Amino acid sequence: MDDRRIIQVEEKVPLKMLVPLSLQHMFAMFGASVLVPFLFGINPAIVLFMNGVGTLLFMVITKGKAPAYLGSSFAFLAPAGIVIATWGYSYALGGFVVVGLCGCILAGIIYKFGVEWINVVLPPAAMGPVVALIGLELAGTAASTAGIISSTSYVLDEASGLYEQVVTAIVPENVIVFLVTLAFAVFGSVMFRKFLAVIPILIAIVAGYITALITGVVGPATYEAVAAAPWFSLPNFQFPQFNLEAIIIILPVLLVIASEHIGHQIVTSKVVGRDLLKDPGLHRSLFADNFSTMLSGLIGSVPTTTYGENIGVMAVTKVYSVQVIAGAAIISIVCSFVGKLSMLISTIPGPVIGGISFLLYGMIGAAGIRILVDAQVDYGKSRNLALTSVVFVVGLSGIAVTFGSIQLKGMVLAAVVGMILSLIFFVLDKLNLTNDREEEHLYDQP
């Protein structure tokens, strides 16, 4: 096989390649995906189970034409945190179910009216930077996870009643593990040949973990935790409860996950060289994503979403096969029942996750820039320059807009601002009030 041959969406791969390629996908999302249940205070085994089930359902609904792995959604953290603190986790599950149901209804609306409106609502000059922000706004998270930036926090001293500043210093061992992981991921994707050329991320994770063992980042406590874990354990299934106020707090997240999903599908389309918004269709992928979220809420898991890390893996390895992603989903389901295995995987340290995230998040950012290049956006036109500039600044400035308990910021706020600005330009065009209008429709992509 060619060193860098593209393995397309429908292609099958031999078993000897399938297992490591699938492991690579599961490892890429593992660190971020299990972070959500940790923050919610639930056992991550149920999340591993539903990530796998949700991914397989996604493939069935999209007819095996859209390569995507579903992981835990971070969009629900703030509102779900409020609901959990007030009513408990079971009421947050009720909110997840309703959001998923409404997302399925939105998919039906898209099926009825099509996707052409997307070029009006988010033309390439706005969509490109919105997609880039999916990766760029996570850059700080990757660095923080890796432990390569110092952080400052304030802790209340109960004796004095005053807050003391606590600075978390950079640990040299974390930096070493991070650099080894990143180096294997970057140089491996460029220099590895034959089969190694398609699993640089997996190799980077193994190399980073070995380095963590050598440097002491992973220590005896890890071995004890793995030894104490049972071989077989059932995920902690539980059922939702419904409260109107709790649902209202969580429901606005639908805007966030819809924007995120469209962005991910556009990035994936660019990576695999196919228009997934048309075939299998945005209505199918959005329905599958939200159906998985609804099912997650019904059995006690957290909401799911298409994952940027796995888009990054596809971009690096040029392996787009849904068979490989299905293999990752099955491994995730198996891990949810094998206590020692899921515990071992959960011991992958932050510097290793941060090292691979550095590259993967950057690949997503580059995919946004690629949209601008492929669409041949003309920055001689004031509207295009204004759209891209405003979207980037809004997304990276840190500003936020709050509606009740929902806060819009980063990529989501940038997408909303980009949509509003694009619609204003569209209306101005219809009124012949713009000075750069041409004979052809300005919102048709080349």
XYZ file of C-alpha atoms in Angstrom:
446
model
C 0.000 0.000 0.000
C 1.091 3.548 -0.698
C 2.539 5.374 2.339
C -0.102 8.069 2.280
C -2.916 6.389 0.328
C -6.340 7.714 1.218
C -8.644 5.067 2.693
C -12.079 6.319 1.731
C -15.321 6.270 3.690
C -16.738 3.011 2.324
C -13.439 1.092 2.130
C -12.768 -2.009 4.225
C -9.434 -2.575 5.961
C -7.744 -5.852 7.002
C -8.190 -6.948 10.621
C -4.489 -6.433 11.388
C -4.959 -2.764 10.446
C -8.499 -2.382 11.765
C -7.688 -2.934 15.445
C -4.870 -0.362 15.808
C -6.672 2.176 13.611
C -9.831 1.830 15.710
C -7.844 2.067 18.947
C -6.303 5.265 17.617
C -9.728 6.855 17.181
C -10.952 5.765 20.594
C -7.805 7.006 22.347
C -8.026 10.358 20.547
C -11.432 11.125 22.051
C -11.069 9.318 25.363
C -9.464 12.049 27.463
C -11.946 14.746 26.500
C -14.989 12.480 26.459
C -14.570 11.081 29.983
C -13.861 14.557 31.368
C -17.575 15.469 31.106
C -18.849 12.628 33.336
C -16.063 13.391 35.811
C -17.286 16.989 36.013
C -20.872 15.765 36.425
C -19.780 13.359 39.151
C -20.877 10.134 37.421
C -19.041 6.939 36.457
C -17.532 7.326 32.956
C -18.327 3.690 32.040
C -21.890 4.629 31.042
C -20.443 7.331 28.781
C -18.075 4.893 27.070
C -21.072 2.609 26.490
C -23.265 5.335 25.004
C -20.469 6.845 22.910
C -20.099 3.476 21.227
C -23.834 2.851 20.838
C -24.436 6.414 19.637
C -21.666 6.138 17.049
C -23.077 2.894 15.654
C -26.580 4.428 15.502
C -25.117 7.465 13.728
C -23.622 5.220 11.065
C -26.853 3.319 10.532
C -28.937 6.504 10.234
C -26.427 8.170 7.871
C -26.226 4.957 5.790
C -22.505 4.571 6.485
C -21.677 7.688 4.449
C -20.589 10.087 7.209
C -17.466 9.168 9.201
C -18.003 10.542 12.706
C -17.391 9.407 16.259
C -19.792 10.662 18.915
C -18.241 11.780 22.204
C -19.388 13.718 25.260
C -20.676 17.232 24.542
C -19.072 20.096 26.481
C -21.861 22.482 25.447
C -24.101 21.247 28.287
C -21.611 21.772 31.129
C -22.791 25.166 32.401
C -26.607 24.748 32.299
C -26.480 21.080 33.341
C -24.229 22.048 36.249
C -26.910 24.460 37.461
C -29.637 21.810 37.160
C -27.539 19.161 38.938
C -26.756 21.526 41.815
C -30.440 22.477 42.184
C -32.440 19.313 41.441
C -29.945 16.506 40.858
C -28.462 14.632 37.905
C -31.679 12.788 37.002
C -33.362 16.120 36.171
C -30.432 17.064 33.975
C -31.067 13.803 32.115
C -34.628 14.999 31.489
C -33.237 18.159 29.920
C -30.908 16.099 27.717
C -33.858 14.056 26.462
C -35.893 17.161 25.537
C -32.945 18.861 23.799
C -32.324 15.700 21.782
C -36.002 15.499 20.822
C -36.072 19.144 19.710
C -32.886 18.545 17.719
C -34.622 15.691 15.899
C -37.504 18.063 15.071
C -34.977 20.612 13.741
C -33.550 17.886 11.510
C -37.060 17.355 10.120
C -37.348 21.063 9.311
C -34.013 20.918 7.460
C -35.254 17.863 5.540
C -38.345 19.825 4.486
C -36.640 23.074 3.465
C -33.182 21.857 2.396
C -29.711 23.242 3.135
C -29.327 25.970 0.506
C -30.127 28.573 3.144
C -26.811 27.770 4.819
C -24.933 29.683 2.085
C -27.081 32.702 2.876
C -26.894 32.411 6.648
C -23.190 31.528 6.736
C -21.387 32.231 3.430
C -17.782 30.986 3.092
C -16.285 34.249 4.427
C -18.132 33.639 7.709
C -18.184 29.836 7.778
C -14.411 29.538 7.312
C -13.468 31.439 10.483
C -16.344 29.842 12.452
C -14.972 26.396 11.613
C -11.407 27.524 12.385
C -12.559 28.696 15.799
C -13.729 25.159 16.656
C -10.068 24.212 16.874
C -8.444 27.521 17.780
C -10.530 28.238 20.864
C -9.515 24.831 22.244
C -5.791 25.618 21.988
C -5.692 26.897 25.565
C -7.505 23.767 26.762
C -4.862 21.569 25.133
C -2.062 23.537 26.806
C -3.831 23.457 30.170
C -4.496 19.715 29.921
C -0.851 19.150 29.085
C 0.243 21.126 32.151
C 2.600 23.326 30.154
C 1.170 26.663 31.273
C 1.054 27.944 34.822
C -2.319 28.766 36.364
C -3.389 31.086 39.157
C -6.286 30.423 41.522
C -7.539 31.938 44.765
C -8.307 29.794 47.813
C -10.169 31.023 50.887
C -8.113 30.840 54.096
C -10.747 30.021 56.725
C -8.534 31.248 59.572
C -8.029 34.750 58.200
C -11.130 34.972 56.031
C -8.940 36.195 53.149
C -8.281 34.699 49.738
C -4.751 33.477 49.079
C -3.225 33.360 45.636
C -2.130 29.877 44.590
C 0.103 29.566 41.524
C 0.377 26.137 39.907
C 3.874 25.965 38.472
C 4.917 24.146 35.308
C 6.348 20.709 36.103
C 9.361 19.825 33.886
C 8.287 16.165 33.663
C 4.942 17.214 32.160
C 6.742 19.293 29.538
C 8.968 16.357 28.598
C 6.007 13.990 28.180
C 4.110 16.620 26.201
C 7.033 17.291 23.845
C 7.700 13.591 23.214
C 4.009 12.980 22.437
C 3.751 16.014 20.150
C 7.018 15.178 18.385
C 5.886 11.635 17.575
C 2.507 12.941 16.349
C 3.989 15.689 14.143
C 7.110 14.015 12.766
C 5.429 10.622 12.623
C 2.701 12.004 10.347
C 5.448 13.305 8.035
C 8.152 10.627 8.275
C 6.488 7.279 9.061
C 6.075 4.898 6.133
C 3.811 2.007 5.156
C 1.330 1.037 7.908
C 3.005 3.252 10.519
C 2.061 6.236 8.337
C -1.630 5.776 9.201
C -1.288 5.328 12.984
C 0.995 8.217 14.068
C -1.493 9.368 16.726
C -1.666 5.930 18.337
C 2.134 5.632 18.279
C 2.408 9.104 19.806
C 0.069 8.099 22.655
C 2.079 4.927 23.371
C 5.383 6.834 23.224
C 3.983 9.546 25.501
C 2.683 6.985 28.010
C 6.045 5.188 28.140
C 7.747 8.536 28.704
C 5.260 9.285 31.488
C 6.209 5.986 33.151
C 9.919 6.766 32.863
C 9.592 10.323 34.199
C 7.244 9.365 37.013
C 4.243 11.296 35.720
C 2.416 7.959 35.919
C 3.333 6.399 39.262
C 2.556 3.516 41.652
C -0.911 4.890 42.481
C -1.897 4.165 38.879
C -0.896 0.504 39.126
C -2.812 0.165 42.382
C -5.951 1.704 40.855
C -5.816 -0.681 37.889
C -5.142 -3.693 40.157
C -8.060 -2.776 42.422
C -10.533 -2.379 39.540
C -12.767 -5.417 38.820
C -12.441 -7.279 35.525
C -16.158 -7.027 34.829
C -18.491 -4.215 35.832
C -21.849 -2.962 34.593
C -22.268 0.687 33.553
C -24.429 2.655 35.979
C -27.749 2.940 34.124
C -30.336 5.369 35.482
C -33.516 7.040 34.260
C -34.431 10.712 33.738
C -36.847 12.868 35.667
C -38.532 15.903 34.161
C -38.942 19.407 35.524
C -40.097 22.294 33.315
C -37.734 24.834 34.876
C -34.769 22.485 34.542
C -35.681 21.851 30.884
C -35.920 25.585 30.140
C -32.437 26.092 31.601
C -30.912 23.423 29.347
C -32.998 23.846 26.164
C -31.144 26.879 24.676
C -28.081 24.654 24.277
C -29.828 23.372 21.132
C -28.502 26.466 19.312
C -24.980 25.601 20.439
C -25.007 21.964 19.394
C -26.706 22.696 16.042
C -23.993 25.242 15.164
C -21.298 22.859 16.369
C -22.721 19.970 14.340
C -22.946 21.966 11.103
C -19.374 23.177 11.606
C -18.087 19.658 12.204
C -19.892 18.282 9.152
C -18.460 21.011 6.949
C -14.949 20.335 8.269
C -15.380 16.600 7.718
C -16.673 17.275 4.189
C -13.497 19.201 3.418
C -11.318 16.481 4.923
C -12.894 13.549 3.042
C -13.582 15.499 -0.162
C -17.355 14.960 -0.186
C -20.348 17.178 0.542
C -21.841 15.434 3.557
C -24.478 18.155 3.915
C -26.056 16.791 0.724
C -25.199 13.081 0.934
C -26.196 11.541 3.322
C -27.667 14.965 4.162
C -27.497 17.358 7.082
C -30.970 16.225 8.172
C -29.738 12.655 8.632
C -26.538 13.496 10.518
C -28.251 16.096 12.724
C -31.088 13.669 13.494
C -28.601 10.906 14.339
C -26.587 13.222 16.597
C -29.655 14.382 18.513
C -31.287 10.937 18.623
C -28.122 9.706 20.347
C -28.342 12.605 22.830
C -31.988 11.757 23.546
C -31.153 8.076 24.083
C -28.220 9.058 26.320
C -30.560 11.007 28.579
C -32.949 8.046 28.770
C -30.304 5.622 30.086
C -28.210 7.924 32.308
C -25.390 9.079 30.032
C -24.308 12.577 28.986
C -25.249 14.226 25.647
C -23.203 13.216 22.619
C -21.768 15.185 19.734
C -19.499 14.674 16.749
C -15.915 15.023 17.935
C -13.228 17.379 16.673
C -10.417 15.103 17.844
C -11.512 12.368 15.471
C -11.835 14.810 12.584
C -8.224 15.723 13.337
C -7.200 12.054 13.296
C -8.788 11.627 9.853
C -7.041 14.741 8.562
C -3.643 13.517 9.784
C -3.915 9.854 8.743
C -6.114 10.130 5.610
C -8.108 7.139 6.918
C -11.819 7.948 6.583
C -13.281 4.424 6.711
C -16.510 4.125 8.703
C -15.472 0.528 9.411
C -12.532 1.857 11.429
C -14.775 4.223 13.402
C -17.300 1.428 13.969
C -14.433 -0.634 15.355
C -13.605 2.201 17.759
C -17.257 2.294 18.852
C -17.292 -1.447 19.563
C -14.036 -1.191 21.549
C -15.562 1.648 23.577
C -18.613 -0.511 24.394
C -16.347 -3.397 25.443
C -14.281 -1.049 27.632
C -17.433 0.071 29.438
C -17.859 -3.493 30.778
C -14.169 -4.281 31.465
C -13.338 -2.482 34.699
C -9.547 -2.903 34.551
C -9.330 -1.908 30.898
C -11.413 1.236 31.287
C -9.374 2.140 34.377
C -6.101 1.615 32.496
C -7.230 3.841 29.635
C -8.379 6.486 32.099
C -4.823 6.671 33.471
C -3.509 8.249 30.265
C -2.006 11.436 31.728
C -2.869 15.003 30.758
C 0.484 15.744 29.042
C -0.154 12.881 26.589
C -3.733 13.993 25.832
C -2.534 17.595 25.550
C 0.269 16.601 23.191
C -1.995 14.964 20.626
C -4.685 17.640 21.100
C -2.144 20.310 20.156
C -1.885 18.842 16.677
C -5.504 17.732 16.266
C -7.043 21.079 17.292
C -4.639 22.858 14.964
C -5.731 20.623 12.090
C -9.338 21.696 12.666
C -8.273 25.356 12.618
C -6.444 24.757 9.347
C -9.596 23.136 7.906
C -11.425 26.429 8.454
C -8.755 28.298 6.531
C -9.054 25.681 3.804
C -12.733 26.586 3.377
C -11.697 30.160 2.574
C -9.083 28.961 0.083
C -11.319 26.395 -1.641
C -14.182 28.909 -1.932
C -11.740 31.481 -3.369
C -13.094 34.150 -1.055
C -12.322 37.577 -2.522
C -11.029 39.848 0.228
C -11.042 42.760 -2.175
C -14.738 42.916 -1.275
C -15.479 44.808 1.904
C -18.235 42.420 3.043
C -15.938 39.390 3.003
C -13.208 41.209 4.897
C -15.729 42.485 7.441
C -17.364 39.077 7.940
C -14.121 37.201 8.516
C -12.657 39.932 10.710
C -15.691 40.288 12.961
C -16.178 36.516 13.352
C -12.548 35.946 14.318
C -12.439 38.832 16.788
C -15.751 37.900 18.441
C -14.654 34.279 18.762
C -11.195 34.964 20.179
C -11.851 38.099 22.237
C -13.404 36.292 25.199
C -16.565 38.400 25.161
C -19.796 36.654 26.152
C -23.531 37.290 25.914
C -25.765 35.837 28.630
C -29.438 34.914 28.295
C -30.673 33.775 31.702
C -28.439 30.868 32.655
C -27.073 30.370 29.132
C -23.844 32.050 28.113
C -22.852 32.362 24.454
C -19.169 32.890 23.760
C -16.325 31.689 21.585
C -17.237 29.834 18.413
C -20.958 29.754 19.218
C -21.249 33.518 19.723
C -19.086 34.087 16.645
C -21.426 31.862 14.613
C -24.483 33.794 15.818
C -22.856 37.156 15.022
C -21.725 35.844 11.635
C -25.272 34.686 10.823
C -26.826 38.001 11.827
C -24.285 39.995 9.820
C -24.661 37.717 6.779
C -28.462 38.057 6.861
C -28.167 41.845 7.096
C -25.898 41.851 4.036
C -28.376 39.599 2.216
C -31.248 42.001 2.923
C -29.130 44.995 1.885
C -28.374 43.187 -1.383
C -32.071 42.656 -2.039
C -32.619 46.386 -1.468
C -29.707 47.263 -3.798
C -27.982 49.162 -0.991
C -24.556 47.462 -1.211
C -21.665 48.815 -3.276
C -19.947 45.518 -4.160
C -22.843 43.563 -5.639
C -22.174 41.640 -8.862
C -24.457 40.143 -11.435
C -24.117 36.619 -10.064
C -25.531 35.666 -6.686
C -23.028 36.676 -4.062
C -23.801 33.717 -1.855
C -23.220 30.974 -4.396
C -19.973 29.160 -3.741
C -17.659 28.532 -6.684
